[in-house]
Short mmCIF file of C-alpha atoms in Angstrom, two decimals:
data_model
loop_
_atom_site.label_atom_id
_atom_site.label_comp_id
_atom_site.label_asym_id
_atom_site.label_seq_id
_atom_site.Cartn_x
_atom_site.Cartn_y
_atom_site.Cartn_z
CA MET A 1 0.14 -0.08 -0.28
CA GLN A 2 2.77 2.39 0.21
CA ARG A 3 3.53 2.05 -2.76
CA LEU A 4 0.06 2.71 -4.38
CA LEU A 5 -0.26 5.46 -1.41
CA GLN A 6 3.69 6.45 -2.98
CA ILE A 7 2.42 6.94 -6.80
CA ILE A 8 -1.35 8.39 -5.38
CA VAL A 9 0.49 11.72 -4.49
CA ALA A 10 3.22 11.35 -7.30
CA LEU A 11 -0.95 11.94 -9.22
CA VAL A 12 -2.36 14.58 -7.35
CA MET A 13 1.36 16.85 -7.24
CA ALA A 14 0.85 16.56 -11.05
CA LEU A 15 -2.87 17.55 -10.87
CA ALA A 16 -1.63 20.65 -9.29
CA ILE A 17 0.27 21.66 -12.43
CA LEU A 18 -3.71 21.41 -14.76
CA PRO A 19 -5.59 24.48 -15.00
CA ALA A 20 -8.07 24.65 -12.51
CA ARG A 21 -10.52 23.44 -15.15
CA SER A 22 -9.47 20.15 -15.97
CA GLN A 23 -8.44 19.71 -12.42
CA MET A 24 -12.81 20.11 -11.94
CA ARG A 25 -13.22 17.01 -14.73
CA MET A 26 -9.96 14.66 -13.01
CA ASN A 27 -11.57 12.38 -10.05
CA LEU A 28 -9.28 9.98 -7.65
CA GLY A 29 -12.26 7.83 -7.38
CA ASN A 30 -13.53 4.19 -6.26
CA ASP A 31 -13.30 4.27 -10.40
CA SER A 32 -11.23 7.00 -11.37
CA PRO A 33 -9.61 5.26 -14.35
CA LEU A 34 -5.62 7.45 -13.00
CA GLN A 35 -6.10 4.77 -9.66
CA LYS A 36 -6.93 1.79 -11.49
CA LEU A 37 -3.58 3.04 -13.38
CA ALA A 38 -1.85 2.33 -10.35
CA ILE A 39 -2.49 -0.48 -8.89
CA ALA A 40 -2.00 -1.86 -11.89
CA HIS A 41 1.39 -0.68 -11.22
CA MET A 42 1.14 -2.06 -8.01
CA TYR A 43 0.65 -5.17 -8.62
CA ILE A 44 3.17 -5.60 -11.59
CA SER A 45 5.95 -3.34 -10.05
CA ASN A 46 5.36 -5.96 -6.41
CA LEU A 47 4.06 -9.25 -7.33
CA TYR A 48 5.71 -9.38 -11.13
CA VAL A 49 7.24 -12.90 -11.24
CA ASP A 50 10.43 -10.89 -13.13
CA SER A 51 12.19 -7.17 -11.78
CA VAL A 52 10.46 -5.10 -13.73
CA ASP A 53 12.19 -1.57 -14.58
CA ASP A 54 9.54 1.23 -12.56
CA LYS A 55 10.95 4.15 -14.99
CA LYS A 56 10.22 1.92 -18.36
CA LEU A 57 6.63 0.44 -17.36
CA ALA A 58 5.66 4.40 -17.09
CA GLU A 59 7.03 4.94 -20.60
CA ASP A 60 5.32 1.79 -21.74
CA ALA A 61 2.15 3.07 -20.33
CA ILE A 62 2.58 6.87 -21.83
CA ARG A 63 3.23 5.90 -25.37
CA GLY A 64 1.07 2.44 -25.04
CA MET A 65 -2.13 5.93 -24.49
CA ILE A 66 -0.13 8.78 -26.58
CA GLU A 67 -0.40 5.47 -29.25
CA LYS A 68 -4.42 5.71 -29.35
CA LEU A 69 -4.12 9.42 -30.41
CA ASP A 70 -3.59 10.93 -33.66
CA PRO A 71 -0.17 10.85 -35.52
CA HIS A 72 1.23 13.56 -34.31
CA SER A 73 1.22 13.25 -30.01
CA ALA A 74 3.94 11.67 -29.12
CA TYR A 75 6.12 10.84 -26.42
CA SER A 76 9.73 12.21 -26.02
CA THR A 77 12.22 10.77 -23.15
CA PRO A 78 15.20 13.95 -22.48
CA LYS A 79 17.48 12.36 -25.26
CA GLU A 80 15.26 13.27 -28.14
CA VAL A 81 13.42 16.30 -26.17
CA LYS A 82 17.12 18.31 -27.04
CA ALA A 83 17.73 16.78 -30.25
CA PHE A 84 14.47 18.01 -31.03
CA ASN A 85 13.76 21.12 -30.47
CA GLU A 86 17.48 21.97 -30.84
CA PRO A 87 16.94 22.46 -35.04
CA LEU A 88 13.92 24.94 -33.97
CA GLN A 89 15.96 27.35 -31.55
CA GLY A 90 18.53 28.73 -33.74
CA ASN A 91 22.17 27.29 -32.18
CA PHE A 92 23.78 25.05 -30.53
CA GLU A 93 27.17 24.76 -28.62
CA GLY A 94 30.39 23.15 -30.45
CA VAL A 95 33.31 23.89 -32.13
CA GLY A 96 31.48 25.59 -35.48
CA VAL A 97 32.35 22.80 -38.52
CA GLN A 98 29.94 21.69 -41.64
CA PHE A 99 31.37 17.24 -41.69
CA ASN A 100 30.20 15.01 -43.92
CA MET A 101 32.29 11.24 -43.06
CA LEU A 102 33.96 10.28 -45.58
CA GLU A 103 34.16 5.84 -45.43
CA ASP A 104 35.09 5.83 -41.45
CA THR A 105 36.44 10.09 -41.44
CA LEU A 106 35.14 13.25 -40.44
CA LEU A 107 35.96 15.06 -43.17
CA VAL A 108 35.35 19.05 -42.77
CA VAL A 109 33.30 20.51 -45.41
CA GLN A 110 32.68 23.43 -44.67
CA THR A 111 34.08 25.70 -41.45
CA ILE A 112 31.36 28.73 -39.48
CA THR A 113 32.47 31.81 -40.51
CA ASP A 114 34.20 33.70 -37.42
CA GLY A 115 33.18 30.17 -35.65
CA PRO A 116 35.71 28.29 -32.89
CA SER A 117 37.48 26.69 -35.43
CA GLU A 118 37.56 29.10 -38.28
CA LYS A 119 39.37 31.35 -35.78
CA VAL A 120 42.17 28.69 -34.94
CA GLY A 121 42.88 28.51 -38.70
CA ILE A 122 41.13 24.64 -38.58
CA LEU A 123 40.17 25.21 -43.01
CA ALA A 124 37.40 22.93 -45.23
CA GLY A 125 38.95 19.31 -46.54
CA ASP A 126 40.80 18.81 -42.82
CA ARG A 127 39.95 15.65 -41.75
CA PHE A 128 39.35 15.46 -37.60
CA VAL A 129 41.48 12.36 -36.56
CA ASN A 130 41.59 12.53 -32.58
CA VAL A 131 39.45 13.99 -29.91
CA ASN A 132 40.98 14.36 -26.44
CA ASP A 133 43.10 12.31 -27.96
CA THR A 134 40.95 9.81 -28.41
CA ALA A 135 40.93 7.82 -32.09
CA ILE A 136 37.84 9.04 -33.78
CA ALA A 137 38.71 8.12 -37.17
CA GLY A 138 39.43 4.15 -38.38
CA VAL A 139 37.25 3.37 -35.56
CA LYS A 140 34.20 2.17 -36.26
CA MET A 141 32.68 5.46 -34.23
CA SER A 142 28.90 6.48 -35.08
CA LYS A 143 27.71 9.41 -36.26
CA GLU A 144 26.84 10.98 -32.66
CA ASP A 145 29.13 9.67 -29.98
CA ILE A 146 31.32 11.83 -32.96
CA MET A 147 29.41 14.68 -32.42
CA ARG A 148 28.73 14.36 -28.55
CA ARG A 149 32.89 15.14 -28.49
CA LEU A 150 32.76 17.98 -29.90
CA ARG A 151 29.86 19.75 -28.51
CA GLY A 152 29.90 20.99 -25.05
CA PRO A 153 29.24 24.13 -23.56
CA LYS A 154 30.20 27.48 -23.98
CA GLY A 155 33.97 28.18 -23.27
CA THR A 156 34.79 24.81 -23.21
CA LYS A 157 38.25 23.94 -24.41
CA VAL A 158 38.27 20.70 -27.08
CA ARG A 159 41.97 19.57 -28.13
CA ILE A 160 41.35 17.86 -31.72
CA GLY A 161 44.29 16.84 -34.08
CA VAL A 162 43.80 17.14 -37.65
CA LYS A 163 45.12 15.05 -41.11
CA ARG A 164 45.77 17.81 -44.14
CA SER A 165 46.12 17.08 -47.43
CA GLY A 166 50.21 17.56 -48.38
CA ILE A 167 51.06 17.35 -44.91
CA LYS A 168 52.36 14.37 -42.78
CA ASP A 169 52.09 14.86 -39.66
CA ILE A 170 48.72 15.19 -37.59
CA ILE A 171 47.91 19.29 -36.93
CA TYR A 172 46.85 19.79 -33.39
CA PHE A 173 43.92 22.63 -32.03
CA THR A 174 43.06 23.67 -29.72
CA VAL A 175 39.50 25.16 -29.74
CA THR A 176 37.31 26.74 -27.64
CA ARG A 177 33.94 25.76 -28.05
CA ASP A 178 31.00 28.72 -28.51
CA LYS A 179 27.12 29.28 -29.17
CA ILE A 180 27.06 28.24 -33.28
CA PRO A 181 24.32 29.80 -35.23
CA LEU A 182 22.13 27.36 -37.27
CA ASN A 183 20.62 28.37 -40.17
CA THR A 184 17.15 27.69 -41.98
CA VAL A 185 17.67 30.09 -44.45
CA ASP A 186 19.41 27.37 -47.13
CA ALA A 187 20.05 29.70 -49.68
CA THR A 188 18.83 33.80 -50.92
CA TYR A 189 20.36 34.88 -54.13
CA LEU A 190 19.12 37.20 -57.46
CA ILE A 191 17.63 34.51 -59.87
CA ARG A 192 16.78 36.81 -62.97
CA PRO A 193 16.95 40.26 -63.08
CA GLY A 194 14.36 41.56 -60.62
CA VAL A 195 13.17 38.35 -60.06
CA GLY A 196 14.56 37.22 -55.78
CA TYR A 197 15.20 33.69 -54.66
CA VAL A 198 14.51 31.62 -50.93
CA ARG A 199 13.86 29.14 -49.65
CA LEU A 200 13.39 28.98 -45.90
CA GLY A 201 14.38 24.67 -45.02
CA SER A 202 12.02 24.67 -41.71
CA PHE A 203 10.71 27.06 -39.21
CA GLY A 204 13.11 27.49 -36.40
CA ALA A 205 13.27 30.81 -33.75
CA THR A 206 15.67 32.92 -36.23
CA SER A 207 14.05 31.73 -39.30
CA HIS A 208 12.01 35.40 -39.42
CA GLN A 209 14.82 37.84 -39.20
CA GLU A 210 16.92 35.23 -41.18
CA VAL A 211 13.98 36.22 -44.03
CA VAL A 212 13.11 39.39 -43.84
CA ASP A 213 17.46 40.29 -43.54
CA ALA A 214 17.05 37.88 -47.24
CA ILE A 215 14.33 40.13 -48.93
CA ASN A 216 16.46 43.77 -47.55
CA LYS A 217 19.84 42.52 -49.50
CA LEU A 218 17.89 40.70 -52.89
CA ARG A 219 15.98 44.64 -52.84
CA SER A 220 19.30 46.17 -52.35
CA GLN A 221 20.31 44.32 -56.09
CA GLY A 222 17.26 45.32 -57.47
CA MET A 223 14.82 42.51 -56.51
CA ARG A 224 11.12 43.16 -57.24
CA ASP A 225 9.41 39.90 -57.79
CA LEU A 226 9.84 37.27 -55.15
CA ILE A 227 10.22 33.03 -55.13
CA LEU A 228 10.24 31.69 -51.98
CA ASP A 229 11.19 27.55 -51.88
CA LEU A 230 9.15 25.99 -49.69
CA GLN A 231 10.07 22.26 -51.25
CA ASP A 232 10.84 19.85 -48.64
CA ASN A 233 10.35 22.19 -45.61
CA GLY A 234 8.43 20.18 -42.32
CA GLY A 235 7.76 23.24 -40.49
CA GLY A 236 8.88 24.56 -37.33
CA TYR A 237 6.90 27.29 -34.89
CA LEU A 238 3.88 28.53 -35.29
CA ASN A 239 4.85 32.15 -34.57
CA ALA A 240 7.64 31.88 -36.52
CA ALA A 241 5.62 31.24 -40.37
CA ALA A 242 2.79 34.31 -38.50
CA ASP A 243 6.13 36.98 -38.41
CA ILE A 244 6.67 35.87 -41.67
CA LEU A 245 4.31 36.58 -43.64
CA ASN A 246 3.44 39.65 -41.51
CA GLU A 247 5.80 40.09 -44.31
CA PHE A 248 3.21 40.22 -47.14
CA LEU A 249 0.90 41.57 -45.90
CA GLU A 250 -1.32 43.94 -45.26
CA GLU A 251 -2.79 45.05 -41.63
CA GLY A 252 -6.00 43.50 -40.54
CA ASP A 253 -5.50 40.12 -42.73
CA LEU A 254 -6.30 37.37 -41.02
CA LEU A 255 -3.48 34.46 -41.07
CA VAL A 256 -4.07 31.71 -39.66
CA TYR A 257 -6.32 30.06 -36.63
CA THR A 258 -5.69 27.91 -34.14
CA GLN A 259 -9.22 26.05 -32.46
CA GLY A 260 -10.22 22.85 -31.06
CA ARG A 261 -12.39 21.00 -28.76
CA VAL A 262 -10.72 22.45 -25.51
CA MET A 263 -8.95 25.55 -27.01
CA LYS A 264 -10.98 28.40 -27.79
CA ARG A 265 -10.53 30.32 -31.44
CA GLN A 266 -7.34 32.58 -31.82
CA GLU A 267 -6.55 35.16 -34.60
CA PHE A 268 -3.08 35.68 -35.56
CA ARG A 269 -3.18 38.72 -38.59
CA ALA A 270 -1.08 40.86 -39.74
CA ARG A 271 0.33 43.87 -38.39
CA GLY A 272 0.55 46.01 -41.14
CA ASN A 273 4.39 47.14 -41.15
CA GLY A 274 5.81 44.14 -43.94
CA ILE A 275 8.68 45.10 -45.17
CA PHE A 276 7.62 43.08 -48.75
CA ARG A 277 3.84 44.13 -49.09
CA ASN A 278 3.28 45.26 -52.41
CA GLY A 279 6.09 43.11 -55.06
CA ARG A 280 4.97 39.52 -56.62
CA ILE A 281 5.63 35.93 -54.45
CA VAL A 282 5.29 32.58 -55.93
CA VAL A 283 5.57 30.11 -53.10
CA LEU A 284 7.05 26.85 -54.23
CA ILE A 285 6.58 23.79 -52.21
CA ASN A 286 5.46 19.09 -52.45
CA GLU A 287 4.63 16.58 -50.73
CA PHE A 288 7.24 16.68 -48.09
CA SER A 289 5.97 21.13 -46.97
CA ALA A 290 4.32 20.15 -43.97
CA SER A 291 2.13 21.94 -41.48
CA ALA A 292 4.54 26.10 -40.82
CA SER A 293 5.47 25.90 -45.11
CA GLU A 294 0.66 25.28 -45.26
CA ILE A 295 -0.12 28.03 -42.29
CA VAL A 296 2.18 30.22 -45.14
CA SER A 297 1.07 29.64 -48.67
CA GLY A 298 -2.37 28.24 -48.14
CA ALA A 299 -2.09 32.09 -46.65
CA ILE A 300 -0.62 33.98 -49.76
CA GLN A 301 -3.23 31.57 -51.93
CA ASP A 302 -6.31 32.36 -48.81
CA GLN A 303 -5.93 36.06 -49.48
CA ASP A 304 -4.66 36.12 -53.16
CA ARG A 305 -1.87 38.24 -52.05
CA GLY A 306 0.34 35.21 -54.47
CA ILE A 307 0.09 31.71 -56.24
CA VAL A 308 1.83 28.38 -55.16
CA VAL A 309 2.90 26.02 -57.51
CA GLY A 310 3.82 22.85 -57.43
CA ARG A 311 2.55 19.02 -56.18
CA ARG A 312 0.43 19.05 -53.23
CA SER A 313 1.59 19.11 -49.29
CA PHE A 314 1.83 17.29 -46.78
CA GLY A 315 -0.93 18.02 -44.98
CA LYS A 316 0.14 18.38 -40.97
CA GLY A 317 -2.22 21.09 -39.67
CA THR A 318 -2.55 20.28 -35.64
CA VAL A 319 -0.61 22.05 -33.41
CA GLN A 320 0.92 20.62 -29.73
CA ARG A 321 1.81 21.58 -26.48
CA PRO A 322 4.58 20.28 -25.27
CA VAL A 323 4.24 18.86 -21.33
CA ASP A 324 6.95 18.52 -19.72
CA LEU A 325 7.60 16.16 -17.30
CA PRO A 326 10.25 15.74 -14.28
CA ASP A 327 12.81 13.64 -15.75
CA GLY A 328 12.97 15.79 -19.22
CA SER A 329 11.21 13.93 -21.61
CA MET A 330 7.48 15.33 -22.99
CA ILE A 331 5.04 15.08 -24.11
CA ARG A 332 3.61 16.50 -27.15
CA LEU A 333 -0.46 16.72 -27.65
CA THR A 334 -2.19 17.64 -29.44
CA VAL A 335 -4.61 20.51 -28.71
CA ALA A 336 -5.88 21.70 -32.07
CA ARG A 337 -6.39 22.18 -35.34
CA TYR A 338 -4.60 25.38 -37.15
CA TYR A 339 -7.54 26.40 -39.96
CA THR A 340 -6.27 28.73 -43.41
CA PRO A 341 -8.45 33.05 -43.84
CA SER A 342 -10.99 31.65 -46.07
CA GLY A 343 -11.50 28.27 -43.06
CA ARG A 344 -9.93 25.49 -45.17
CA CYS A 345 -8.19 22.33 -42.23
CA ILE A 346 -4.84 22.20 -43.33
CA GLN A 347 -4.93 18.39 -41.50
CA LYS A 348 -5.25 15.34 -43.55
CA ALA A 349 -7.38 12.66 -42.45
CA TYR A 350 -6.27 10.04 -40.22
CA GLU A 351 -7.54 6.97 -38.04
CA LYS A 352 -6.51 7.01 -34.67
CA GLY A 353 -4.42 4.21 -33.62
CA ARG A 354 -3.59 3.49 -37.59
CA LYS A 355 -0.20 6.53 -37.70
CA ASP A 356 1.04 3.22 -39.57
CA ASP A 357 -1.63 3.50 -42.50
CA TYR A 358 -1.15 7.30 -42.21
CA ASP A 359 2.57 7.30 -41.82
CA HIS A 360 2.15 5.53 -46.22
CA ASP A 361 0.28 8.30 -46.63
CA ILE A 362 2.76 9.53 -48.96
CA ASP A 363 3.81 5.86 -50.35
CA ASN A 364 0.42 5.30 -51.49
CA ARG A 365 -0.62 8.75 -53.19
CA TYR A 366 2.83 7.96 -55.27
CA LYS A 367 0.96 4.37 -56.76
CA HIS A 368 -2.37 6.52 -57.53
CA GLY A 369 -0.99 8.89 -59.42
CA GLU A 370 -0.82 12.35 -57.96
CA PHE A 371 2.23 13.47 -57.73
CA THR A 372 2.01 12.62 -62.01
CA CYS A 373 -1.58 13.88 -62.38
CA ALA A 374 -3.18 16.56 -61.02
CA ASP A 375 -6.45 14.47 -62.17
CA SER A 376 -5.87 12.04 -59.71
CA ILE A 377 -6.39 14.48 -56.75
CA HIS A 378 -10.35 14.27 -56.29
CA PHE A 379 -12.27 16.55 -54.03
CA ALA A 380 -15.83 16.85 -52.91
CA ASP A 381 -17.80 20.02 -53.85
CA SER A 382 -18.02 20.01 -50.35
CA LEU A 383 -15.12 21.45 -50.33
CA LYS A 384 -15.27 23.94 -51.41
CA TYR A 385 -13.95 27.55 -50.17
CA LYS A 386 -13.21 31.23 -52.10
CA THR A 387 -10.33 32.84 -51.86
CA LEU A 388 -11.37 36.18 -49.95
CA LYS A 389 -10.36 38.60 -51.96
CA GLN A 390 -11.14 37.56 -55.74
CA GLY A 391 -12.80 34.60 -54.51
CA ARG A 392 -10.64 31.63 -57.15
CA THR A 393 -12.06 28.60 -55.93
CA VAL A 394 -9.84 26.31 -53.58
CA TYR A 395 -9.38 23.30 -51.89
CA GLY A 396 -9.83 21.78 -48.12
CA GLY A 397 -9.52 17.82 -46.71
CA GLY A 398 -5.89 18.43 -46.28
CA GLY A 399 -2.91 19.37 -47.18
CA ILE A 400 -2.42 23.30 -49.82
CA MET A 401 -2.65 22.82 -53.97
CA PRO A 402 -1.32 24.41 -55.86
CA ASP A 403 -2.35 26.45 -58.58
CA TYR A 404 -0.56 25.11 -60.73
CA PHE A 405 0.46 21.59 -60.33
CA VAL A 406 3.88 20.39 -61.32
CA PRO A 407 4.04 17.50 -61.47
CA LEU A 408 6.79 14.25 -60.40
CA ASP A 409 8.95 13.75 -63.20
CA THR A 410 9.74 9.70 -62.57
CA THR A 411 11.65 9.51 -65.61
CA ARG A 412 14.63 12.18 -64.21
CA TYR A 413 16.44 10.33 -62.82
CA THR A 414 17.72 6.47 -63.89
CA LYS A 415 16.99 3.37 -61.07
CA TYR A 416 20.37 2.92 -61.49
CA HIS A 417 21.66 6.71 -60.26
CA ARG A 418 19.05 5.41 -57.14
CA GLU A 419 20.11 3.04 -56.84
CA LEU A 420 24.44 4.81 -56.82
CA SER A 421 23.56 7.93 -54.30
CA ALA A 422 21.88 4.98 -51.98
CA LYS A 423 25.13 3.93 -51.59
CA SER A 424 26.91 7.12 -51.09
CA VAL A 425 29.03 6.53 -54.16
CA ILE A 426 28.10 9.79 -55.38
CA ILE A 427 29.14 12.08 -51.73
CA ASN A 428 31.18 10.35 -51.57
CA ALA A 429 33.18 10.57 -55.10
CA ASN A 430 32.90 14.45 -54.73
CA LEU A 431 33.72 14.27 -50.97
CA ARG A 432 37.53 13.03 -52.40
CA TYR A 433 36.87 15.24 -55.24
CA ALA A 434 37.06 18.59 -53.33
CA GLU A 435 40.00 16.94 -50.72
CA LYS A 436 42.23 16.77 -53.65
CA ASN A 437 41.24 19.94 -55.96
CA ARG A 438 39.97 22.56 -53.09
CA LYS A 439 43.25 24.60 -53.82
CA ALA A 440 43.49 24.09 -57.33
CA LEU A 441 39.60 25.16 -58.30
CA LEU A 442 39.65 28.44 -55.65
CA LYS A 443 43.18 30.07 -57.53
CA LYS A 444 41.21 28.97 -60.53
CA TYR A 445 38.01 30.32 -59.97
CA GLY A 446 38.77 33.17 -56.53
CA LYS A 447 36.74 32.96 -53.49
CA ASP A 448 35.10 36.14 -53.83
CA VAL A 449 30.97 33.86 -54.46
CA GLU A 450 29.98 36.35 -56.81
CA THR A 451 33.00 36.78 -59.65
CA GLY A 452 34.44 33.10 -58.18
CA PHE A 453 30.90 31.49 -58.84
CA LYS A 454 30.24 33.46 -62.42
CA ALA A 455 33.18 32.30 -63.65
CA PHE A 456 32.66 28.14 -62.43
CA ASN A 457 29.10 28.00 -63.32
CA ALA A 458 29.94 29.32 -66.98
CA ASP A 459 33.13 27.14 -67.55
CA TYR A 460 33.39 24.28 -64.91
CA GLN A 461 32.77 21.04 -66.73
CA VAL A 462 32.63 17.50 -64.12
CA PRO A 463 35.40 15.69 -64.77
CA GLU A 464 33.88 12.27 -67.51
CA ALA A 465 37.13 10.39 -64.99
CA LEU A 466 35.01 11.41 -61.78
CA LEU A 467 31.99 10.48 -63.53
CA ASP A 468 34.44 6.88 -64.65
CA GLU A 469 35.63 6.59 -60.65
CA ILE A 470 31.53 6.90 -59.98
CA PHE A 471 30.63 3.72 -62.41
CA GLU A 472 33.28 1.75 -61.20
CA GLU A 473 32.77 2.78 -57.69
CA GLY A 474 28.93 1.68 -58.40
CA ARG A 475 30.44 -1.94 -59.92
CA LYS A 476 32.68 -3.05 -57.59
CA GLN A 477 28.90 -3.02 -54.41
CA LYS A 478 27.37 -4.18 -57.28
CA VAL A 479 25.93 -1.71 -58.58
CA GLU A 480 25.14 -2.19 -62.33
CA PRO A 481 22.78 -0.46 -64.87
CA LYS A 482 19.86 -2.75 -66.03
CA GLU A 483 19.58 -3.66 -69.40
CA GLY A 484 17.52 -0.54 -71.60
CA GLU A 485 18.45 2.17 -68.95
CA ASP A 486 19.44 4.98 -70.07
CA LEU A 487 23.32 5.65 -68.65
CA GLU A 488 23.98 8.68 -71.12
CA LYS A 489 20.44 10.28 -69.41
CA THR A 490 22.63 9.21 -65.79
CA ARG A 491 26.24 11.30 -67.01
CA ARG A 492 23.64 13.90 -67.19
CA GLN A 493 22.19 14.38 -64.27
CA ILE A 494 25.29 12.67 -62.12
CA ALA A 495 27.53 15.62 -64.16
CA LEU A 496 24.92 18.45 -62.64
CA GLN A 497 24.38 16.97 -59.05
CA LEU A 498 28.67 16.45 -59.04
CA LYS A 499 28.36 20.43 -59.97
CA ALA A 500 26.97 21.99 -57.37
CA LEU A 501 28.10 19.70 -54.76
CA ILE A 502 31.17 20.63 -55.72
CA ALA A 503 29.76 24.72 -55.92
CA ARG A 504 28.45 24.37 -52.52
CA ASP A 505 31.73 23.20 -51.20
CA LEU A 506 33.32 25.97 -52.79
CA TRP A 507 31.44 29.20 -51.85
CA THR A 508 28.25 28.19 -50.18
CA MET A 509 24.29 26.35 -50.25
CA THR A 510 23.13 29.00 -52.16
CA GLU A 511 25.37 28.31 -54.74
CA TYR A 512 24.55 25.25 -55.08
CA PHE A 513 20.66 25.67 -55.61
CA ARG A 514 21.87 28.64 -58.55
CA VAL A 515 23.42 25.32 -60.32
CA ILE A 516 20.60 23.34 -59.31
CA ASN A 517 17.22 25.33 -60.10
CA GLU A 518 18.59 26.07 -63.63
CA GLU A 519 17.14 22.46 -63.84
CA SER A 520 13.48 22.73 -61.21
CA ASP A 521 10.37 22.18 -63.01
CA ALA A 522 8.78 23.65 -59.74
CA VAL A 523 11.52 27.00 -60.41
CA LYS A 524 10.90 27.28 -64.12
CA CYS A 525 7.16 27.02 -63.77
CA ALA A 526 7.45 29.89 -61.29
CA LEU A 527 9.93 32.11 -63.35
CA GLU A 528 6.99 31.82 -66.17
CA GLN A 529 4.69 32.53 -64.46
CA LEU A 530 6.08 35.32 -63.21
CA LYS A 531 7.13 36.60 -66.57
#
């Protein structure tokens, strides 16, 4: 009984942090579900034939309850909470390098500008071989373990052994860890005279300011119209989406509203002080654009502020409230749904407790032809809505249906190309090539982004020997083209991919997109609409 009393006391303490209204609806009488749970736990803990882990029992009970709810409610361990929050918070504390794993060695792709590693002289192309005298190369250490050794509280020091091309001995650097920014804007540039391009990878704590800075930069270069690329953007903070929308819409314009069983309707409206309220806007989305991406694209569409190009978005339109637990774990509980200004519910249909079916929705949409033919997408008349200013017909029922549909080109990448990518043959060949040729390429084209990239983009051709090396490595890994596959198409697409990756390695991620976007059907469609 003592154990039971301890559990009930803990439950009562938990109730103390809930709103009074919630407490009124709960009771701990003889027929209380909470008491039933506590009794079950007491008997399992005290009478079960084998010893049990009380902590795991509690976690399993929480997971069991949540699994019967919607697909977005979730339980996270303390470690998972940290990993989940870090990309959204806008920074972490570490040494400041972007890296990839080449075989079993950490290869520095870029150092963060003004970051701790750059300040002590670590360069792109360096290989980290040990950290604080612990070998991390050649020992099959996981990427997570390596990151754990490199990261640490701001102000602490870490000694890193580096192997540098052309230098026989290991070079040692003592790096003082610092806060490292996590940027969410992946690319910013003028894609055509007067047309700016901004690609946003997620909606984090710094996203609004990053987008404002990008727009101001592009306007200073003569931007009149904007392509906002939200393809593959899985979302993030609701406030970040609302703040970004505020830059585009007029005072009082409804941006989004949320509503749930207990949560009353909450509206987000534009304040009228946005910096880009006049130029034309095209928003790019695809089947992996979700949540905050759908809020932005839905509001732009409903308010007739711009057009949406691409494929129907994911359909994640629920609001999760974080519930922090005493041990640092967290429950993210769905408490409301998002609605676009016209009243469309962004959330696609789901059956409670059938998360597997929900997770396979994208695959099912692909099999049904939705990615290649707009006519494969059927909407009931009851899902028709009207935009707020021009009265155009738009559809609810989950996700945002674009104004201009861009089919997925399933013929662009051959199966051979996809298998080479899946085996990391292409990325590893690129890393080796960049490491060996970085100095020569920068000497030829120059470190300055604008002049260097312009010359590179006009002049550079991927060496045939590099492509042959990729195909030879593929053969070693038993990846070979099937009879009848278009090898010339494979060579062209891999060459384009490599050119974009090399541009990224020499300069920034923006240059990657400056290469790859010239072959993007969605970007081409956006530019056509702006004509």
